[in-house]
């Protein structure tokens, strides 16, 4: 039903974005055929890549694509893990990389206005230079603002500060028909009509192309401290978390990580984790307004952890040490990526984590497959990595393809069923994209999915914008 | 074996340094200060030697009371005690002055110490003068920029990396040794350590206590001007087809950069 990108379309688009911002050279389009999802079989080449510099150009591109029935896949930093920016039906990849201006950091309103192609690292830098703070830390800093909004990215700091959704105050969006709409603004409050702003956030580029965002900032916390806490059993580590919550201690982040993946990442990065004791670690990041307060908080955390059987409590105080620890945690995926089939992104009530992780261990033993599991212990978002390997005696042992292929499906099914039983969802922060869409019905009512499809049809009657994502 | 480690509070290596032209010094506003990284290696080595051979580890810093935080960190890592030699003078960059103060502190307060450990240099001034000067003032053997240290009774062997080779220096104690990165990986403090360190008193010693007269601590160095190094110019980017780009590159290296 879709039409191919013709020479005529190319010429028209060349007039819109200019020759230098358009390519259909196959070699140059390779980068635009995939994201960070590890299996290459979902990759798909676009027929054309365009890199507009202005909102009007985006509008022009969509208007033309809508008339010509050519699918358009918007794309940011392509650091996604679900194939969300893969042009499933070919057509045009609309890369926002040239729309990378930080338009304003407004100190009086504590908000920034940026274009969608600004990378997270550029954004952090601009915010820091203005003396402010953008709390979410979704990990990969080459991600772009547009993509973070499309997936409603989260990250480790969600426990205390929430996810991207909580910081987006306004959006400029180009609809699939080519009209431009403005949602929200530099506003703290709005009860004016349906909240389409939040409908766009997390819609994975299926309803419109975000070109500009107004983002809430915060004052920087004065002091930050990371605690690294070894345990000899994973259960004890995870069971500490509800105790902290009951004591009303709200850390910036609580991560749990098993030692095996830490060791592999240490080796990969040539960096050293603060301690070698134990078999599993909690990484707890605290922030406070004074040294005394952070001491008091750390003591309370340490006491609670020791009650639950922690072996010791190590401290990373200086920004450099904290960065080193966080870097090891953030780069685990890179270190084990070559053997990773898929990173699950299950989100469950946080009190269920210990039981869910236990289930993961059972499944791992049952299928004799390595399922390293770590993630955000205090917000219920668990990243189980399904590996094409076993882990034996500190070494990764690859499985033959025919073996992992059958196990991959079964493992996914069992874990998603467990997720459903615990009233969870299959994605907490990565989105559904291509790779998780066949499991959507595990956790959403049929009517809910139908409503979503109806919304999609209303926004994009011809289904030209990022087709084949979230659902078919 | 009793070990003395000398440490300095320095700007975080990641900090953006701004110069205060009025005072000809670094503006401390908004800068995070840390224990100088080489000094941290020296503290770690002292702790390991104590763990293996017994004895005590004492950490000494010269500076104003801000340096107490740096000393607390050393206590949190596991040092037995810390001493601050109070010096209200702003950064003098006068290595000999500091060396004289330290040498006097050793003579007066720690006469029975068998090993004096330093970082090979502080980050900041980066002069790497003090260990050698202290050794000379106290007439002690010294080995600098050490990457491995073995102590056996009254003797020590220190490894140094030199141009194309490894140098092993044997020496007798007491001695001065300065630490290079790679000597060890400094430990992270434990919370227990931090809390215990909070409770420890850090004695403050004055120049008077050490019998230092004013003329002995008058800086002999005067900073007339402090300036940032010139900004590096942006690199040149050649954008063209590979063959053409290579030609232009060669031309550039030959005619402008004059490297080939």
PDB file of N, CA, C and O in Angstrom, chain A residues 304-364:
ATOM      1  N   UNK A 304      20.228   0.339  57.923  1.00  0.00           N
ATOM      2  CA  UNK A 304      19.194  -0.518  57.348  1.00  0.00           C
ATOM      3  C   UNK A 304      19.828  -1.660  56.546  1.00  0.00           C
ATOM      4  O   UNK A 304      19.381  -2.806  56.630  1.00  0.00           O
ATOM      5  N   UNK A 305      20.849  -1.324  55.779  1.00  0.00           N
ATOM      6  CA  UNK A 305      21.498  -2.350  54.954  1.00  0.00           C
ATOM      7  C   UNK A 305      22.179  -3.392  55.837  1.00  0.00           C
ATOM      8  O   UNK A 305      22.100  -4.592  55.579  1.00  0.00           O
ATOM      9  N   UNK A 306      22.861  -2.924  56.871  1.00  0.00           N
ATOM     10  CA  UNK A 306      23.563  -3.860  57.746  1.00  0.00           C
ATOM     11  C   UNK A 306      22.559  -4.787  58.454  1.00  0.00           C
ATOM     12  O   UNK A 306      22.805  -5.969  58.600  1.00  0.00           O
ATOM     13  N   UNK A 307      21.401  -4.223  58.831  1.00  0.00           N
ATOM     14  CA  UNK A 307      20.349  -5.058  59.431  1.00  0.00           C
ATOM     15  C   UNK A 307      19.975  -6.204  58.507  1.00  0.00           C
ATOM     16  O   UNK A 307      19.683  -7.296  58.931  1.00  0.00           O
ATOM     17  N   UNK A 308      19.962  -5.912  57.209  1.00  0.00           N
ATOM     18  CA  UNK A 308      19.552  -6.920  56.226  1.00  0.00           C
ATOM     19  C   UNK A 308      20.731  -7.803  55.795  1.00  0.00           C
ATOM     20  O   UNK A 308      20.608  -8.605  54.870  1.00  0.00           O
ATOM     21  N   UNK A 309      21.865  -7.632  56.412  1.00  0.00           N
ATOM     22  CA  UNK A 309      22.980  -8.540  56.114  1.00  0.00           C
ATOM     23  C   UNK A 309      24.006  -8.007  55.129  1.00  0.00           C
ATOM     24  O   UNK A 309      24.791  -8.780  54.571  1.00  0.00           O
ATOM     25  N   UNK A 310      24.029  -6.680  54.909  1.00  0.00           N
ATOM     26  CA  UNK A 310      25.081  -6.120  54.036  1.00  0.00           C
ATOM     27  C   UNK A 310      26.443  -6.390  54.658  1.00  0.00           C
ATOM     28  O   UNK A 310      26.583  -6.447  55.873  1.00  0.00           O
ATOM     29  N   UNK A 311      27.451  -6.562  53.789  1.00  0.00           N
ATOM     30  CA  UNK A 311      28.776  -6.908  54.294  1.00  0.00           C
ATOM     31  C   UNK A 311      29.561  -5.667  54.708  1.00  0.00           C
ATOM     32  O   UNK A 311      30.404  -5.720  55.590  1.00  0.00           O
ATOM     33  N   UNK A 312      29.299  -4.559  54.054  1.00  0.00           N
ATOM     34  CA  UNK A 312      29.989  -3.309  54.385  1.00  0.00           C
ATOM     35  C   UNK A 312      29.295  -2.202  53.591  1.00  0.00           C
ATOM     36  O   UNK A 312      28.408  -2.482  52.788  1.00  0.00           O
ATOM     37  N   UNK A 313      29.710  -0.971  53.814  1.00  0.00           N
ATOM     38  CA  UNK A 313      29.166   0.136  53.026  1.00  0.00           C
ATOM     39  C   UNK A 313      30.327   1.005  52.556  1.00  0.00           C
ATOM     40  O   UNK A 313      31.034   1.593  53.368  1.00  0.00           O
ATOM     41  N   UNK A 314      30.553   1.025  51.229  1.00  0.00           N
ATOM     42  CA  UNK A 314      31.636   1.827  50.673  1.00  0.00           C
ATOM     43  C   UNK A 314      31.076   3.150  50.164  1.00  0.00           C
ATOM     44  O   UNK A 314      29.914   3.218  49.763  1.00  0.00           O
ATOM     45  N   UNK A 315      31.932   4.150  50.172  1.00  0.00           N
ATOM     46  CA  UNK A 315      31.463   5.491  49.851  1.00  0.00           C
ATOM     47  C   UNK A 315      32.251   6.086  48.689  1.00  0.00           C
ATOM     48  O   UNK A 315      33.477   6.048  48.696  1.00  0.00           O
ATOM     49  N   UNK A 316      31.552   6.599  47.711  1.00  0.00           N
ATOM     50  CA  UNK A 316      32.203   7.402  46.668  1.00  0.00           C
ATOM     51  C   UNK A 316      31.695   8.823  46.854  1.00  0.00           C
ATOM     52  O   UNK A 316      30.509   9.092  46.704  1.00  0.00           O
ATOM     53  N   UNK A 317      32.615   9.701  47.233  1.00  0.00           N
ATOM     54  CA  UNK A 317      32.254  11.057  47.602  1.00  0.00           C
ATOM     55  C   UNK A 317      32.589  12.073  46.530  1.00  0.00           C
ATOM     56  O   UNK A 317      31.799  12.932  46.198  1.00  0.00           O
ATOM     57  N   UNK A 318      33.811  11.964  45.999  1.00  0.00           N
ATOM     58  CA  UNK A 318      34.244  12.978  45.038  1.00  0.00           C
ATOM     59  C   UNK A 318      33.498  12.755  43.725  1.00  0.00           C
ATOM     60  O   UNK A 318      33.124  11.636  43.395  1.00  0.00           O
ATOM     61  N   UNK A 319      33.258  13.850  42.978  1.00  0.00           N
ATOM     62  CA  UNK A 319      32.537  13.695  41.706  1.00  0.00           C
ATOM     63  C   UNK A 319      33.204  12.658  40.806  1.00  0.00           C
ATOM     64  O   UNK A 319      32.525  11.899  40.120  1.00  0.00           O
ATOM     65  N   UNK A 320      34.540  12.606  40.835  1.00  0.00           N
ATOM     66  CA  UNK A 320      35.236  11.687  39.947  1.00  0.00           C
ATOM     67  C   UNK A 320      34.955  10.232  40.302  1.00  0.00           C
ATOM     68  O   UNK A 320      34.688   9.398  39.441  1.00  0.00           O
ATOM     69  N   UNK A 321      34.987   9.938  41.596  1.00  0.00           N
ATOM     70  CA  UNK A 321      34.726   8.557  42.026  1.00  0.00           C
ATOM     71  C   UNK A 321      33.272   8.177  41.756  1.00  0.00           C
ATOM     72  O   UNK A 321      32.980   7.065  41.332  1.00  0.00           O
ATOM     73  N   UNK A 322      32.379   9.122  42.002  1.00  0.00           N
ATOM     74  CA  UNK A 322      30.961   8.832  41.754  1.00  0.00           C
ATOM     75  C   UNK A 322      30.739   8.556  40.268  1.00  0.00           C
ATOM     76  O   UNK A 322      29.977   7.678  39.896  1.00  0.00           O
ATOM     77  N   UNK A 323      31.431   9.327  39.459  1.00  0.00           N
ATOM     78  CA  UNK A 323      31.296   9.167  38.025  1.00  0.00           C
ATOM     79  C   UNK A 323      31.829   7.796  37.589  1.00  0.00           C
ATOM     80  O   UNK A 323      31.253   7.138  36.735  1.00  0.00           O
ATOM     81  N   UNK A 324      32.920   7.385  38.225  1.00  0.00           N
ATOM     82  CA  UNK A 324      33.518   6.103  37.865  1.00  0.00           C
ATOM     83  C   UNK A 324      32.574   4.948  38.164  1.00  0.00           C
ATOM     84  O   UNK A 324      32.385   4.051  37.352  1.00  0.00           O
ATOM     85  N   UNK A 325      31.967   5.024  39.346  1.00  0.00           N
ATOM     86  CA  UNK A 325      31.040   3.967  39.754  1.00  0.00           C
ATOM     87  C   UNK A 325      29.819   3.950  38.825  1.00  0.00           C
ATOM     88  O   UNK A 325      29.415   2.906  38.314  1.00  0.00           O
ATOM     89  N   UNK A 326      29.280   5.133  38.565  1.00  0.00           N
ATOM     90  CA  UNK A 326      28.096   5.232  37.715  1.00  0.00           C
ATOM     91  C   UNK A 326      28.420   4.796  36.284  1.00  0.00           C
ATOM     92  O   UNK A 326      27.602   4.186  35.602  1.00  0.00           O
ATOM     93  N   UNK A 327      29.649   5.097  35.882  1.00  0.00           N
ATOM     94  CA  UNK A 327      30.064   4.725  34.537  1.00  0.00           C
ATOM     95  C   UNK A 327      30.077   3.198  34.377  1.00  0.00           C
ATOM     96  O   UNK A 327      29.595   2.666  33.376  1.00  0.00           O
ATOM     97  N   UNK A 328      30.608   2.509  35.376  1.00  0.00           N
ATOM     98  CA  UNK A 328      30.613   1.041  35.308  1.00  0.00           C
ATOM     99  C   UNK A 328      29.174   0.540  35.228  1.00  0.00           C
ATOM    100  O   UNK A 328      28.828  -0.272  34.382  1.00  0.00           O
ATOM    101  N   UNK A 329      28.312   1.098  36.093  1.00  0.00           N
ATOM    102  CA  UNK A 329      26.913   0.677  36.080  1.00  0.00           C
ATOM    103  C   UNK A 329      26.264   0.956  34.711  1.00  0.00           C
ATOM    104  O   UNK A 329      25.562   0.120  34.167  1.00  0.00           O
ATOM    105  N   UNK A 330      26.548   2.148  34.145  1.00  0.00           N
ATOM    106  CA  UNK A 330      25.886   2.527  32.893  1.00  0.00           C
ATOM    107  C   UNK A 330      26.388   1.746  31.684  1.00  0.00           C
ATOM    108  O   UNK A 330      25.689   1.609  30.694  1.00  0.00           O
ATOM    109  N   UNK A 331      27.631   1.241  31.758  1.00  0.00           N
ATOM    110  CA  UNK A 331      28.212   0.605  30.576  1.00  0.00           C
ATOM    111  C   UNK A 331      28.092  -0.918  30.588  1.00  0.00           C
ATOM    112  O   UNK A 331      28.695  -1.572  29.749  1.00  0.00           O
ATOM    113  N   UNK A 332      27.332  -1.452  31.548  1.00  0.00           N
ATOM    114  CA  UNK A 332      27.192  -2.908  31.587  1.00  0.00           C
ATOM    115  C   UNK A 332      26.658  -3.421  30.252  1.00  0.00           C
ATOM    116  O   UNK A 332      27.157  -4.391  29.696  1.00  0.00           O
ATOM    117  N   UNK A 333      25.648  -2.705  29.739  1.00  0.00           N
ATOM    118  CA  UNK A 333      25.037  -3.182  28.492  1.00  0.00           C
ATOM    119  C   UNK A 333      26.075  -3.278  27.380  1.00  0.00           C
ATOM    120  O   UNK A 333      26.137  -4.270  26.660  1.00  0.00           O
ATOM    121  N   UNK A 334      26.908  -2.240  27.286  1.00  0.00           N
ATOM    122  CA  UNK A 334      27.947  -2.268  26.257  1.00  0.00           C
ATOM    123  C   UNK A 334      28.878  -3.458  26.429  1.00  0.00           C
ATOM    124  O   UNK A 334      29.291  -4.090  25.470  1.00  0.00           O
ATOM    125  N   UNK A 335      29.197  -3.737  27.687  1.00  0.00           N
ATOM    126  CA  UNK A 335      30.161  -4.811  27.966  1.00  0.00           C
ATOM    127  C   UNK A 335      29.620  -6.189  27.596  1.00  0.00           C
ATOM    128  O   UNK A 335      30.364  -7.066  27.189  1.00  0.00           O
ATOM    129  N   UNK A 336      28.306  -6.383  27.757  1.00  0.00           N
ATOM    130  CA  UNK A 336      27.771  -7.724  27.503  1.00  0.00           C
ATOM    131  C   UNK A 336      26.922  -7.764  26.228  1.00  0.00           C
ATOM    132  O   UNK A 336      26.316  -8.779  25.899  1.00  0.00           O
ATOM    133  N   UNK A 337      26.932  -6.642  25.506  1.00  0.00           N
ATOM    134  CA  UNK A 337      26.046  -6.507  24.354  1.00  0.00           C
ATOM    135  C   UNK A 337      26.241  -7.596  23.302  1.00  0.00           C
ATOM    136  O   UNK A 337      25.274  -8.088  22.726  1.00  0.00           O
ATOM    137  N   UNK A 338      27.509  -7.976  23.082  1.00  0.00           N
ATOM    138  CA  UNK A 338      27.757  -8.915  21.990  1.00  0.00           C
ATOM    139  C   UNK A 338      27.067 -10.266  22.220  1.00  0.00           C
ATOM    140  O   UNK A 338      26.831 -11.009  21.283  1.00  0.00           O
ATOM    141  N   UNK A 339      26.722 -10.575  23.459  1.00  0.00           N
ATOM    142  CA  UNK A 339      26.003 -11.827  23.730  1.00  0.00           C
ATOM    143  C   UNK A 339      24.546 -11.582  24.132  1.00  0.00           C
ATOM    144  O   UNK A 339      23.853 -12.510  24.522  1.00  0.00           O
ATOM    145  N   UNK A 340      24.106 -10.318  24.054  1.00  0.00           N
ATOM    146  CA  UNK A 340      22.741 -10.023  24.501  1.00  0.00           C
ATOM    147  C   UNK A 340      21.763 -10.171  23.344  1.00  0.00           C
ATOM    148  O   UNK A 340      21.965  -9.603  22.280  1.00  0.00           O
ATOM    149  N   UNK A 341      20.693 -10.953  23.577  1.00  0.00           N
ATOM    150  CA  UNK A 341      19.652 -11.077  22.567  1.00  0.00           C
ATOM    151  C   UNK A 341      18.649  -9.948  22.736  1.00  0.00           C
ATOM    152  O   UNK A 341      18.284  -9.285  21.791  1.00  0.00           O
ATOM    153  N   UNK A 342      18.218  -9.740  23.975  1.00  0.00           N
ATOM    154  CA  UNK A 342      17.283  -8.646  24.217  1.00  0.00           C
ATOM    155  C   UNK A 342      17.360  -8.207  25.671  1.00  0.00           C
ATOM    156  O   UNK A 342      17.549  -9.022  26.569  1.00  0.00           O
ATOM    157  N   UNK A 343      17.220  -6.917  25.867  1.00  0.00           N
ATOM    158  CA  UNK A 343      17.132  -6.390  27.230  1.00  0.00           C
ATOM    159  C   UNK A 343      15.661  -6.236  27.556  1.00  0.00           C
ATOM    160  O   UNK A 343      14.969  -5.442  26.925  1.00  0.00           O
ATOM    161  N   UNK A 344      15.190  -6.992  28.521  1.00  0.00           N
ATOM    162  CA  UNK A 344      13.803  -6.796  28.936  1.00  0.00           C
ATOM    163  C   UNK A 344      13.737  -5.554  29.820  1.00  0.00           C
ATOM    164  O   UNK A 344      14.749  -5.109  30.376  1.00  0.00           O
ATOM    165  N   UNK A 345      12.548  -5.015  29.936  1.00  0.00           N
ATOM    166  CA  UNK A 345      12.399  -3.697  30.549  1.00  0.00           C
ATOM    167  C   UNK A 345      11.152  -3.715  31.423  1.00  0.00           C
ATOM    168  O   UNK A 345      10.402  -2.760  31.500  1.00  0.00           O
ATOM    169  N   UNK A 346      10.961  -4.867  32.063  1.00  0.00           N
ATOM    170  CA  UNK A 346       9.729  -5.082  32.823  1.00  0.00           C
ATOM    171  C   UNK A 346       9.610  -4.085  33.972  1.00  0.00           C
ATOM    172  O   UNK A 346      10.583  -3.813  34.661  1.00  0.00           O
ATOM    173  N   UNK A 347       8.415  -3.544  34.132  1.00  0.00           N
ATOM    174  CA  UNK A 347       8.164  -2.643  35.250  1.00  0.00           C
ATOM    175  C   UNK A 347       7.048  -3.239  36.090  1.00  0.00           C
ATOM    176  O   UNK A 347       5.961  -3.518  35.595  1.00  0.00           O
ATOM    177  N   UNK A 348       7.349  -3.476  37.381  1.00  0.00           N
ATOM    178  CA  UNK A 348       6.368  -4.096  38.271  1.00  0.00           C
ATOM    179  C   UNK A 348       6.298  -3.274  39.556  1.00  0.00           C
ATOM    180  O   UNK A 348       7.173  -2.442  39.791  1.00  0.00           O
ATOM    181  N   UNK A 349       5.262  -3.499  40.369  1.00  0.00           N
ATOM    182  CA  UNK A 349       5.268  -2.787  41.654  1.00  0.00           C
ATOM    183  C   UNK A 349       6.569  -3.112  42.385  1.00  0.00           C
ATOM    184  O   UNK A 349       7.027  -4.255  42.386  1.00  0.00           O
ATOM    185  N   UNK A 350       7.182  -2.104  42.967  1.00  0.00           N
ATOM    186  CA  UNK A 350       8.538  -2.339  43.466  1.00  0.00           C
ATOM    187  C   UNK A 350       8.620  -3.404  44.561  1.00  0.00           C
ATOM    188  O   UNK A 350       9.642  -4.043  44.718  1.00  0.00           O
ATOM    189  N   UNK A 351       7.523  -3.585  45.285  1.00  0.00           N
ATOM    190  CA  UNK A 351       7.544  -4.613  46.330  1.00  0.00           C
ATOM    191  C   UNK A 351       7.597  -6.024  45.740  1.00  0.00           C
ATOM    192  O   UNK A 351       7.835  -6.997  46.442  1.00  0.00           O
ATOM    193  N   UNK A 352       7.383  -6.155  44.424  1.00  0.00           N
ATOM    194  CA  UNK A 352       7.380  -7.475  43.771  1.00  0.00           C
ATOM    195  C   UNK A 352       8.753  -7.874  43.231  1.00  0.00           C
ATOM    196  O   UNK A 352       8.931  -8.979  42.724  1.00  0.00           O
ATOM    197  N   UNK A 353       9.703  -6.944  43.283  1.00  0.00           N
ATOM    198  CA  UNK A 353      10.974  -7.192  42.593  1.00  0.00           C
ATOM    199  C   UNK A 353      11.668  -8.484  43.059  1.00  0.00           C
ATOM    200  O   UNK A 353      12.084  -9.300  42.246  1.00  0.00           O
ATOM    201  N   UNK A 354      11.759  -8.649  44.365  1.00  0.00           N
ATOM    202  CA  UNK A 354      12.492  -9.814  44.878  1.00  0.00           C
ATOM    203  C   UNK A 354      11.887 -11.103  44.315  1.00  0.00           C
ATOM    204  O   UNK A 354      12.597 -11.992  43.849  1.00  0.00           O
ATOM    205  N   UNK A 355      10.567 -11.183  44.316  1.00  0.00           N
ATOM    206  CA  UNK A 355       9.897 -12.406  43.833  1.00  0.00           C
ATOM    207  C   UNK A 355      10.073 -12.563  42.316  1.00  0.00           C
ATOM    208  O   UNK A 355      10.271 -13.665  41.824  1.00  0.00           O
ATOM    209  N   UNK A 356      10.023 -11.459  41.606  1.00  0.00           N
ATOM    210  CA  UNK A 356      10.208 -11.551  40.154  1.00  0.00           C
ATOM    211  C   UNK A 356      11.638 -12.010  39.826  1.00  0.00           C
ATOM    212  O   UNK A 356      11.847 -12.870  38.968  1.00  0.00           O
ATOM    213  N   UNK A 357      12.607 -11.449  40.531  1.00  0.00           N
ATOM    214  CA  UNK A 357      13.999 -11.818  40.260  1.00  0.00           C
ATOM    215  C   UNK A 357      14.241 -13.288  40.592  1.00  0.00           C
ATOM    216  O   UNK A 357      15.002 -13.987  39.922  1.00  0.00           O
ATOM    217  N   UNK A 358      13.551 -13.765  41.612  1.00  0.00           N
ATOM    218  CA  UNK A 358      13.658 -15.179  41.951  1.00  0.00           C
ATOM    219  C   UNK A 358      13.158 -16.032  40.784  1.00  0.00           C
ATOM    220  O   UNK A 358      13.761 -17.038  40.414  1.00  0.00           O
ATOM    221  N   UNK A 359      12.058 -15.588  40.206  1.00  0.00           N
ATOM    222  CA  UNK A 359      11.497 -16.286  39.047  1.00  0.00           C
ATOM    223  C   UNK A 359      12.518 -16.285  37.892  1.00  0.00           C
ATOM    224  O   UNK A 359      12.713 -17.305  37.222  1.00  0.00           O
ATOM    225  N   UNK A 360      13.160 -15.150  37.688  1.00  0.00           N
ATOM    226  CA  UNK A 360      14.158 -15.068  36.624  1.00  0.00           C
ATOM    227  C   UNK A 360      15.255 -16.119  36.862  1.00  0.00           C
ATOM    228  O   UNK A 360      15.680 -16.824  35.940  1.00  0.00           O
ATOM    229  N   UNK A 361      15.675 -16.249  38.104  1.00  0.00           N
ATOM    230  CA  UNK A 361      16.724 -17.234  38.408  1.00  0.00           C
ATOM    231  C   UNK A 361      16.258 -18.662  38.123  1.00  0.00           C
ATOM    232  O   UNK A 361      17.016 -19.471  37.596  1.00  0.00           O
ATOM    233  N   UNK A 362      14.991 -18.922  38.463  1.00  0.00           N
ATOM    234  CA  UNK A 362      14.443 -20.265  38.178  1.00  0.00           C
ATOM    235  C   UNK A 362      14.437 -20.542  36.677  1.00  0.00           C
ATOM    236  O   UNK A 362      14.825 -21.618  36.221  1.00  0.00           O
ATOM    237  N   UNK A 363      13.978 -19.537  35.925  1.00  0.00           N
ATOM    238  CA  UNK A 363      13.910 -19.699  34.465  1.00  0.00           C
ATOM    239  C   UNK A 363      15.321 -19.914  33.899  1.00  0.00           C
ATOM    240  O   UNK A 363      15.540 -20.738  33.019  1.00  0.00           O
ATOM    241  N   UNK A 364      16.267 -19.159  34.443  1.00  0.00           N
ATOM    242  CA  UNK A 364      17.653 -19.287  33.998  1.00  0.00           C
ATOM    243  C   UNK A 364      18.170 -20.712  34.202  1.00  0.00           C
ATOM    244  O   UNK A 364      18.813 -21.300  33.334  1.00  0.00           O
TER     245      UNK A 364
END
